Short mmCIF file of C-alpha atoms and ligand atoms in Angstrom, two decimals:
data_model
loop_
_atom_site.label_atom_id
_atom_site.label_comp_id
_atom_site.label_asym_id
_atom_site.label_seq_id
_atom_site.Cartn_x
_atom_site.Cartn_y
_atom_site.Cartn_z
CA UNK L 1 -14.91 16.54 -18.69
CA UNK L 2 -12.34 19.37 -19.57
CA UNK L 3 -11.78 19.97 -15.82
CA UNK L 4 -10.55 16.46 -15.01
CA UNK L 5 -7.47 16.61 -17.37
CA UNK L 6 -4.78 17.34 -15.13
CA UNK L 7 -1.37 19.11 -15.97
CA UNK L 8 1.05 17.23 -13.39
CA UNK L 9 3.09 20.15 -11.31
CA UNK L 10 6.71 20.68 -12.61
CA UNK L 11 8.10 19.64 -9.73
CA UNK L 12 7.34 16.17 -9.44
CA UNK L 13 9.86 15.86 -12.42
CA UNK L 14 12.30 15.97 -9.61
CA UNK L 15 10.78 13.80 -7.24
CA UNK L 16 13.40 11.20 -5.81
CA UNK L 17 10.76 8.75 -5.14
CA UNK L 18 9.70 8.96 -9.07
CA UNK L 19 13.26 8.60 -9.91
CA UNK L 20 14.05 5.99 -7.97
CA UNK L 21 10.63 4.02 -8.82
CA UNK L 22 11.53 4.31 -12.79
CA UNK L 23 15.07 3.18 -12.18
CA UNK L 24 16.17 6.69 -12.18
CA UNK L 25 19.27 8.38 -10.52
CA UNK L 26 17.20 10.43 -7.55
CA UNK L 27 18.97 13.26 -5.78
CA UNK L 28 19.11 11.27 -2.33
CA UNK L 29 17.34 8.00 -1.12
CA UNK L 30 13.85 8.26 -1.09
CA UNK L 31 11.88 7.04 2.14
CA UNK L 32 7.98 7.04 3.26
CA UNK L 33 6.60 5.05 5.50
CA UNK L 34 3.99 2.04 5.33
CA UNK L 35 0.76 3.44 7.60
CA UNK L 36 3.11 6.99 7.76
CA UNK L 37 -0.39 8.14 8.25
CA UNK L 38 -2.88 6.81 11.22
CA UNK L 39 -2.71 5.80 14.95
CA UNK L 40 1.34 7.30 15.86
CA UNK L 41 0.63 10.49 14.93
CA UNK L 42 -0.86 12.80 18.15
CA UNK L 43 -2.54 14.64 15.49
CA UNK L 44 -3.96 11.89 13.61
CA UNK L 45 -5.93 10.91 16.72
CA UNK L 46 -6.89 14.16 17.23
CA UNK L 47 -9.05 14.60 14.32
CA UNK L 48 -10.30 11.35 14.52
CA UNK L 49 -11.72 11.41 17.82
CA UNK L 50 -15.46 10.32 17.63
CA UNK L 51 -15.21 9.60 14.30
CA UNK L 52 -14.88 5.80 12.52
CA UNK L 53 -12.50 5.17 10.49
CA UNK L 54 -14.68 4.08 7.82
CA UNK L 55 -16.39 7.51 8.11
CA UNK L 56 -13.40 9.03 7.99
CA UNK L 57 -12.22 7.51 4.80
CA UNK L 58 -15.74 8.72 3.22
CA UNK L 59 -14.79 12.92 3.87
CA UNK L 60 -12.22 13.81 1.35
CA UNK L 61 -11.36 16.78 3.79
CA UNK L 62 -10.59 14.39 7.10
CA UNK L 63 -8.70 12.13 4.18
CA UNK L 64 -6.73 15.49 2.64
CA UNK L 65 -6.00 15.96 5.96
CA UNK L 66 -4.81 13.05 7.36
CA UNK L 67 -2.83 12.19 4.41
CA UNK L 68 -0.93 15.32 4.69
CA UNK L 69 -0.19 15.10 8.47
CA UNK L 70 3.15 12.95 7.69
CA UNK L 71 4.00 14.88 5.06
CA UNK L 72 4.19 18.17 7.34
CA UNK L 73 5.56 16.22 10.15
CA UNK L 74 8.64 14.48 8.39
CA UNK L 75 9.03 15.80 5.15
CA UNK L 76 8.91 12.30 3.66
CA UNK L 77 9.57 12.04 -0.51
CA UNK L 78 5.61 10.88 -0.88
CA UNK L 79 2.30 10.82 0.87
CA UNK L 80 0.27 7.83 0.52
CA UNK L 81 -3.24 8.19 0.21
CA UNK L 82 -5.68 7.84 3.65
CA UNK L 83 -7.75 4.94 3.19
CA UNK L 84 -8.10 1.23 3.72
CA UNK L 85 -8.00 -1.61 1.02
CA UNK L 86 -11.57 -2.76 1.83
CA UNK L 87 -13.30 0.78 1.46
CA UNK L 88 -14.15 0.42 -2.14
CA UNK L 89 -15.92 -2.82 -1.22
CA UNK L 90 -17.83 -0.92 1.87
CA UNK L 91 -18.31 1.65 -1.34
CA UNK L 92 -19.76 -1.00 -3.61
CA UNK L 93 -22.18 -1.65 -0.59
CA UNK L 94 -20.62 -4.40 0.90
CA UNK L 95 -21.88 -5.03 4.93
CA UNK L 96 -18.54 -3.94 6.47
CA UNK L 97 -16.73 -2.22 8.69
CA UNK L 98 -13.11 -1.60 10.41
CA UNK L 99 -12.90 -2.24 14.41
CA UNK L 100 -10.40 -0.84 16.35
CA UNK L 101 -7.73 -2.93 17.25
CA UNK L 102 -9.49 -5.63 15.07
CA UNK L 103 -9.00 -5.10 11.75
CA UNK L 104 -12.17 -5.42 8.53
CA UNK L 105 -14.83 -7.55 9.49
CA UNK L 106 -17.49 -8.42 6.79
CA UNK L 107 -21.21 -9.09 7.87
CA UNK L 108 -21.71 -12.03 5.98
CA UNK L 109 -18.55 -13.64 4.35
CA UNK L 110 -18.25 -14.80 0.50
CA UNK L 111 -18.52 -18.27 0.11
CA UNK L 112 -20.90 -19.05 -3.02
CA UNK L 113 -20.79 -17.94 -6.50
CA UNK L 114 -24.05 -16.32 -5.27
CA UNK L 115 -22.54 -14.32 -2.33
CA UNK L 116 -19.96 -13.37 -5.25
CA UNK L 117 -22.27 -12.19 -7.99
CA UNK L 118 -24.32 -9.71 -5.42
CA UNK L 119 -20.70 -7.78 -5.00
CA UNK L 120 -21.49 -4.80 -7.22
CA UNK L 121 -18.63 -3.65 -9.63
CA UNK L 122 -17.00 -0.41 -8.51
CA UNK L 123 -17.47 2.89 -10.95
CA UNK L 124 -16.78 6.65 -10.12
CA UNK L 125 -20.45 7.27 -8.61
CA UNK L 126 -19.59 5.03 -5.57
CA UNK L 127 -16.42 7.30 -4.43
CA UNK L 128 -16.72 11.02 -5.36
CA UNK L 129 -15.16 11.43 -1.79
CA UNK L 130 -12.00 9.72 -3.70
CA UNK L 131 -11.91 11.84 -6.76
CA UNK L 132 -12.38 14.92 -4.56
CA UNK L 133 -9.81 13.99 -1.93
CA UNK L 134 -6.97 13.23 -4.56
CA UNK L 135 -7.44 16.49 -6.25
CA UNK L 136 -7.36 17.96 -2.98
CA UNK L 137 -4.33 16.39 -2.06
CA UNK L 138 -2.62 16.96 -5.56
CA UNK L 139 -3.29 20.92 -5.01
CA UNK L 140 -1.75 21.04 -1.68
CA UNK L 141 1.20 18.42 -1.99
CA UNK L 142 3.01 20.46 -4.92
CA UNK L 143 6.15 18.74 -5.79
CA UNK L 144 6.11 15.51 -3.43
CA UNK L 145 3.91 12.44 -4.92
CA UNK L 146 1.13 10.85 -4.05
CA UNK L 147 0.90 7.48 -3.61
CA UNK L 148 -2.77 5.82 -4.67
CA UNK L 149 -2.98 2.59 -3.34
CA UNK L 150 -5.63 -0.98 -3.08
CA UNK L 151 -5.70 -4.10 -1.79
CA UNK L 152 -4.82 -7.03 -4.34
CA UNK L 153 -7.24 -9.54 -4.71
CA UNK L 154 -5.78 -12.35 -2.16
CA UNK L 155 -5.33 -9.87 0.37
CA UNK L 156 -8.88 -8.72 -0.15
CA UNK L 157 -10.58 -12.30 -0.62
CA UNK L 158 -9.45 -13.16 2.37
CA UNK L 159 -11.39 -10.47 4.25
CA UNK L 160 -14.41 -11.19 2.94
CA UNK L 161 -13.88 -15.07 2.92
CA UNK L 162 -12.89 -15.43 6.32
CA UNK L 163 -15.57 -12.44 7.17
CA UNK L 164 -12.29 -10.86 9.46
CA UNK L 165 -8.57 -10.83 9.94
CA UNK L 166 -7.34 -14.40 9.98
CA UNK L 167 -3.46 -16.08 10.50
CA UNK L 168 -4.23 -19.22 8.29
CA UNK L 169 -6.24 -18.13 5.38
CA UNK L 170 -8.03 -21.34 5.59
CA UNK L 171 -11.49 -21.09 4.47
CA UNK L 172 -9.85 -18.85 1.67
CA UNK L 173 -7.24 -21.28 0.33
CA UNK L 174 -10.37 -23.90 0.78
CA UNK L 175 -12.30 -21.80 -1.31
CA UNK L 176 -9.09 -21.44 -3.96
CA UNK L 177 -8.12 -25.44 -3.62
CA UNK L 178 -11.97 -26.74 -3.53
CA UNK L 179 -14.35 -24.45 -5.82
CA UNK L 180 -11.98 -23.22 -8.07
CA UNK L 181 -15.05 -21.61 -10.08
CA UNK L 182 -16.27 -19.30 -7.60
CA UNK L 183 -12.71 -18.31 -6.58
CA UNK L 184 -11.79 -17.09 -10.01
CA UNK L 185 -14.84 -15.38 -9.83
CA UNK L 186 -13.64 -13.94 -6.69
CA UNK L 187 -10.72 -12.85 -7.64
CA UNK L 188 -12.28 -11.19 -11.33
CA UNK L 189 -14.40 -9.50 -9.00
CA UNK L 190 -12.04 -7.92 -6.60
CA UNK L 191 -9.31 -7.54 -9.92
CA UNK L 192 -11.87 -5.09 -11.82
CA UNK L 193 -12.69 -3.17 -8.08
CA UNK L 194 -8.78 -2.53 -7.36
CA UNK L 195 -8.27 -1.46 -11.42
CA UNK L 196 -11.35 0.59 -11.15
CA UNK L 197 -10.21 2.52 -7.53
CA UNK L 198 -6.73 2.73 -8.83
CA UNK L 199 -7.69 4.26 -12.59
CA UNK L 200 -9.97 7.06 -10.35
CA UNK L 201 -6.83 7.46 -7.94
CA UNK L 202 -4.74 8.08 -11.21
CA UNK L 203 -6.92 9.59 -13.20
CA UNK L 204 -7.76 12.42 -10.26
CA UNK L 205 -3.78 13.21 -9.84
CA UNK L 206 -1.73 10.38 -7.97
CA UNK L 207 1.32 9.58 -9.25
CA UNK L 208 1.93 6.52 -8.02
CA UNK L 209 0.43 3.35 -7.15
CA UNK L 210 0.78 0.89 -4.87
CA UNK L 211 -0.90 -3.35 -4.91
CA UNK L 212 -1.34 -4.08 -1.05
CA UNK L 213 -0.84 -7.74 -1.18
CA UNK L 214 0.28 -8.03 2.01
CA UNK L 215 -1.13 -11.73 2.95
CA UNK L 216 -0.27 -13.65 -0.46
CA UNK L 217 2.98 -14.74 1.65
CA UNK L 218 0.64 -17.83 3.00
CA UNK L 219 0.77 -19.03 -0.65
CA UNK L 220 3.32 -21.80 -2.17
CA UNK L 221 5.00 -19.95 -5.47
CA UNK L 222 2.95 -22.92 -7.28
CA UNK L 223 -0.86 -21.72 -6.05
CA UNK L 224 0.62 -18.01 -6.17
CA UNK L 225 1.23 -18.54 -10.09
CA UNK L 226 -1.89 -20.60 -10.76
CA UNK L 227 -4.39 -18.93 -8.66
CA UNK L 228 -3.77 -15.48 -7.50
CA UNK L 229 -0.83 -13.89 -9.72
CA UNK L 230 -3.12 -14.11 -13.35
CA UNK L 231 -5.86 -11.84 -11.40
CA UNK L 232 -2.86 -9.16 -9.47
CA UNK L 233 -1.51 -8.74 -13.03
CA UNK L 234 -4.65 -7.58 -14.73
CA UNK L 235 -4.88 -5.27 -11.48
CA UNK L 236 -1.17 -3.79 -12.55
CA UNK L 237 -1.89 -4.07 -16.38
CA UNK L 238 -4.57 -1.60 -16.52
CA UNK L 239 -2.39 0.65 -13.81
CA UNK L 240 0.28 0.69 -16.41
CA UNK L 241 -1.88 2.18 -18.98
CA UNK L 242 -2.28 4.90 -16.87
CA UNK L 243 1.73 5.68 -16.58
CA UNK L 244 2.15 5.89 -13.06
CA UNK L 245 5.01 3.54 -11.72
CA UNK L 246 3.40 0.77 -9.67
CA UNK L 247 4.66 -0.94 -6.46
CA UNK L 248 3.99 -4.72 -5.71
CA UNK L 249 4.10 -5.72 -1.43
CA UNK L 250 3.29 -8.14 0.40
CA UNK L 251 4.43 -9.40 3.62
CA UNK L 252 6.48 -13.26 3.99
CA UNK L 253 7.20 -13.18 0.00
CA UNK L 254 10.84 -13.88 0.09
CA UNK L 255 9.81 -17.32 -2.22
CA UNK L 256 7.17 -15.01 -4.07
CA UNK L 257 9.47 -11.84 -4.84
CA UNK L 258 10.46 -12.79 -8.58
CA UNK L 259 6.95 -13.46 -9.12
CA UNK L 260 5.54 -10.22 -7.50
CA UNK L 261 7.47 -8.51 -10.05
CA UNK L 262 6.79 -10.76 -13.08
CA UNK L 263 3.18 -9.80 -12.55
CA UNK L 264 3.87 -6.14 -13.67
CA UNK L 265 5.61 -4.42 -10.72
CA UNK L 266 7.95 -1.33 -11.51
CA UNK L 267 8.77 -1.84 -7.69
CA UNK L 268 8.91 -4.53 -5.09
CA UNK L 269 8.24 -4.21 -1.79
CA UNK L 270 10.20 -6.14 0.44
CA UNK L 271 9.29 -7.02 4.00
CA UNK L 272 11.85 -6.60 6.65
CA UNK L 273 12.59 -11.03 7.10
CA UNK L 274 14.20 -10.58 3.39
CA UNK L 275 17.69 -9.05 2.86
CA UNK L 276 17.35 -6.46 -0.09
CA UNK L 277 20.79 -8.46 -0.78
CA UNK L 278 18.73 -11.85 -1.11
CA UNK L 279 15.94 -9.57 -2.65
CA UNK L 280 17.46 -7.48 -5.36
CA UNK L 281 18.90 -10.48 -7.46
CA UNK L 282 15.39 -12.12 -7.54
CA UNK L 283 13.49 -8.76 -8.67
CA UNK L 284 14.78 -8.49 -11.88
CA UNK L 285 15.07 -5.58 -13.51
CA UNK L 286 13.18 -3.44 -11.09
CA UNK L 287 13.27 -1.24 -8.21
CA UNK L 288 13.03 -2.08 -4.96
CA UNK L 289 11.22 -1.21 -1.57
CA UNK L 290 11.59 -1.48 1.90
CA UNK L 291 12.82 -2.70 4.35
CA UNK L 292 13.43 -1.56 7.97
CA UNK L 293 12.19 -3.84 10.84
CA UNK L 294 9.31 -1.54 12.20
CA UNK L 295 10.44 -2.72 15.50
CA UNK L 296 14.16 -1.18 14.77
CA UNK L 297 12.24 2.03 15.86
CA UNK L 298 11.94 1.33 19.45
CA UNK L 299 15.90 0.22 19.64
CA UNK L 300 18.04 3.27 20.50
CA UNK L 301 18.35 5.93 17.47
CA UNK L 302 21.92 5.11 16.32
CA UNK L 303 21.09 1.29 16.43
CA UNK L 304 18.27 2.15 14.29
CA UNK L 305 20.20 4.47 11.97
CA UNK L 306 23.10 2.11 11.71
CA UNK L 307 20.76 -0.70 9.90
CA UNK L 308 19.44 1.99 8.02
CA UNK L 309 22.68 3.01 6.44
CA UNK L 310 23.43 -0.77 6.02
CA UNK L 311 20.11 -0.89 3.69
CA UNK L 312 20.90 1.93 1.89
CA UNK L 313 24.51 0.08 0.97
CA UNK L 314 22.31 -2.91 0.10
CA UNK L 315 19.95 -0.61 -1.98
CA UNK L 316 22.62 0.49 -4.31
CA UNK L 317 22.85 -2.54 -5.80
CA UNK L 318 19.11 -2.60 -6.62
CA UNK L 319 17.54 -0.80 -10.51
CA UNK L 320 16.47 1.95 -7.58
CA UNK L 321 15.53 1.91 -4.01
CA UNK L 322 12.97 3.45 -2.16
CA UNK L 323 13.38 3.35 1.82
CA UNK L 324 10.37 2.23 3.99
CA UNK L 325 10.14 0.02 6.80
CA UNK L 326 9.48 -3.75 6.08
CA UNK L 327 5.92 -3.21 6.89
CA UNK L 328 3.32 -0.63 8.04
CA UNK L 329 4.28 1.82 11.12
CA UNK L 330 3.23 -0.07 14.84
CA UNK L 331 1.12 2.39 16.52
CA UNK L 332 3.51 2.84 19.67
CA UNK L 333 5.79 4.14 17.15
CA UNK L 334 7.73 7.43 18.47
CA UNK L 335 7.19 10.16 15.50
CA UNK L 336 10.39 11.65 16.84
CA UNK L 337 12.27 7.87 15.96
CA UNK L 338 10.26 8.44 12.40
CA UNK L 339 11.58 11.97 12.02
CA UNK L 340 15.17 10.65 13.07
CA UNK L 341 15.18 8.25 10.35
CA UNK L 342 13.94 10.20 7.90
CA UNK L 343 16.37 12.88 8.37
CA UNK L 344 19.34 10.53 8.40
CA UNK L 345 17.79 8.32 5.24
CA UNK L 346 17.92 12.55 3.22
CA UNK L 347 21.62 12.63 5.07
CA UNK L 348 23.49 9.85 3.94
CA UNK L 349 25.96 10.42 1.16
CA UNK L 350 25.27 8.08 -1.54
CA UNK L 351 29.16 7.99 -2.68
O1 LIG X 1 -0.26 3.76 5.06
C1 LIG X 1 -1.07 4.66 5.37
O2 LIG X 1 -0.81 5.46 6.27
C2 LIG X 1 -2.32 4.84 4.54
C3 LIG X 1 -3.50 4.30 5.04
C4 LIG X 1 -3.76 2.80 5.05
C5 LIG X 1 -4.61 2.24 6.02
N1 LIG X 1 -4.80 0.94 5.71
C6 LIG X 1 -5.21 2.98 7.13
C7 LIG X 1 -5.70 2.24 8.31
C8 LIG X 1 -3.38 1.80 4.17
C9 LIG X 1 -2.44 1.86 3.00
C10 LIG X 1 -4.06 0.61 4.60
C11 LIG X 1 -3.98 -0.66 3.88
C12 LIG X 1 -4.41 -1.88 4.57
N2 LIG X 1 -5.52 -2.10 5.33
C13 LIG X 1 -3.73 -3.11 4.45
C14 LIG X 1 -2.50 -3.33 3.62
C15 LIG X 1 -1.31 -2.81 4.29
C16 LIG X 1 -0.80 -3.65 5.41
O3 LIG X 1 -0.77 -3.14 6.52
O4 LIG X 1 -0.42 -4.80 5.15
C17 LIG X 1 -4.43 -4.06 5.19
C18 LIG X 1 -4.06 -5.52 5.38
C19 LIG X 1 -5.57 -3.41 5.74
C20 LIG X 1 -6.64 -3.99 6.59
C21 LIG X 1 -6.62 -3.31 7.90
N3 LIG X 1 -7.24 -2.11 8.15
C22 LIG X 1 -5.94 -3.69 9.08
C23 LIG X 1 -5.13 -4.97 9.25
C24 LIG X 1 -6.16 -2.69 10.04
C25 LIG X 1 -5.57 -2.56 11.43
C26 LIG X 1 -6.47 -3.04 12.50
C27 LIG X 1 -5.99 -2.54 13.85
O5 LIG X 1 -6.60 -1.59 14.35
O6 LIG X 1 -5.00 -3.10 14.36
C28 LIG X 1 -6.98 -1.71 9.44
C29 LIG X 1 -7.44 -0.46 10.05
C30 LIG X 1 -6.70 0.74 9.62
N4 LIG X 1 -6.34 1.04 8.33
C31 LIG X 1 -6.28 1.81 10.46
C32 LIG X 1 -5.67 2.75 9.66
C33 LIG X 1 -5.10 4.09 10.05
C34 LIG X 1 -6.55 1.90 11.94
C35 LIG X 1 -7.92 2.46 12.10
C36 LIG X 1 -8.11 3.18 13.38
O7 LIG X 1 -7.52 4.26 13.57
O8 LIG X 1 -8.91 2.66 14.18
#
């Protein structure tokens, strides 16, 4: 298909948050936000009224819209894609959905090799509403990024496993500690859905990706390695044949961060319990991400701006650094405390 080969536009050659993810010199600190796009924004909740979120994440215009809303709002260096990491399994057919204030909860959780074999695999005909919504996005966003993102599969397995949002994982790590056949069938299974949805996020224009492992903190670096790392760095292999940088987070991975980035990160993400200080040596050669408490928001605006700057310092010492908070944006969140920060993060003299 002639139409689908894409010439990138000149300005992202530029973009601070490209340079910065490729180790780069950027013109000024790059920032976005984790979940810059959902439940703070008055306008966000605007357009979704009536609708569920899952629902939402199937109409590439709500998603072209939503995704932009930050973008307008703040001016951040990159917009990251509106979606959630267990829509291409809802896409693949999977008996899901999102509850407010819940979190994904799966019909009937994964526990056999049976329950794993009925998953479908994930190919283009199950998200047109992706394709369409990227393109979209790529038209309107010019010059600033976009950021295609999925859930790794830990993060993911743990949905389905534990059929909802869960503290301890346990029925998961049994699963990885007891049947270790059907978990690395698991994992396969969710590995080839996240390559497959980020290839057709690449492939339709983002230029970026980021691995949402945000639960694989509940692992020992041993069961990380032997378990769950093989299956996250297939999921960043076949993003790197694509040649978008790629971004590794997850949340509680200060023992995990060298590993995060052995497994084929360009970036880590760092949650906000980790110093970048404590951080950057373990990275490697790599960029890094993060990492502003998202509580810091609510504190007064030059407490706020004053750890700020103090990342930044600790940044410098990094391959590149891209500001975010340490994790996604709390819904309470002020947008005039996000517009603040972003504004002082563009300000500050890198001398
Ligand atoms: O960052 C963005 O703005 C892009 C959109 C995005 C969403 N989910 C939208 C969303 C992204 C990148 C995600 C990823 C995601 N989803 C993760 C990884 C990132 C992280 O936060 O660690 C995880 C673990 C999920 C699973 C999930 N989906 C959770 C825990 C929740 C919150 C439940 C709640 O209401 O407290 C969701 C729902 C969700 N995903 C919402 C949004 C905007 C809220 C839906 C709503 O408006 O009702």
């Amino acid at each position: 298909m002639t139409d689908a080969v894409r010439t990138p536009h000149p300005g992202l050659a530029e973009s601070p948050f490209l340079a910065a993810a490729r180790g780069e010199v950027p013109s000024h600190t790059p920032v976005w936000f984790m979940r810059q796009a959902g439940r703070s924004l008055p306008e966000y909740l605007k357009v979704r009224e009536g609708i569920g979120m899952l629902e939402s994440c199937m109409d590439a215009d709500l998603v072209t819209e939503i995704t932009l809303q930050p973008v307008r709002r703040y001016g951040v260096d990159a917009a990251i894609f509106f979606s959630d990491i267990v829509l291409p399994l809802k896409a693949v057919g999977v008996d899901l959905d999102i509850k407010p204030g819940v979190g994904p909860v799966v019909a009937s959780p994964v526990r056999t090799m049976a329950d794993v074999e009925a998953i479908p695999d994930l190919t283009d005909e199950h998200v047109p509403y992706i394709s369409q919504a990227v393109r979209q996005l790529v038209a309107e966003l010019g010059a600033t990024p976009l950021i295609g993102f999925a859930g790794a599969p830990f993060t993911v397995a743990s949905y389905l496993v534990e059929g909802g949002p869960s503290k301890e994982h346990a029925r998961t790590k049994a699963m990885m500690f007891g049947a270790p056949d059907v978990w690395d069938a698991l994992m396969r299974k969710i590995a080839g859905i996240a390559a497959a949805y980020l290839r057709i996020q690449a492939e339709a224009g983002a230029s970026a990706v980021q691995l949402f492992d945000s639960w694989a903190g509940a692992l020992t670096p041993a069961d990380y390695r032997a378990s769950v790392m093989p299956h996250s760095e297939r999921v960043l292999a076949e993003a790197g044949e694509l040649g978008v940088p790629r971004i590794h987070f997850g949340v509680g991975t200060s023992n995990l961060l060298g590993l995060m980035g052995e497994a084929g990160a360009d970036v880590v993400g760092v949650d906000w319990r980790t110093p970048l200080e404590h951080a950057i040596p373990l990275v490697g050669d790599r960029a890094v991400q993060g990492n502003l408490d998202p509580t810091l928001v609510f504190a007064p605006t030059e407490v706020m701006t004053a750890r700020a700057a103090e990342i930044i310092e600790a940044g410098r010492r990094a391959k590149g650094h891209i500001f975010n908070l340490g994790h996604g944006v709390i819904p309470s969140t002020d947008p005039g405390q996000l517009m603040a920060l972003t504004e002082f993060v563009h300000g500050y003299q890198l001398r």
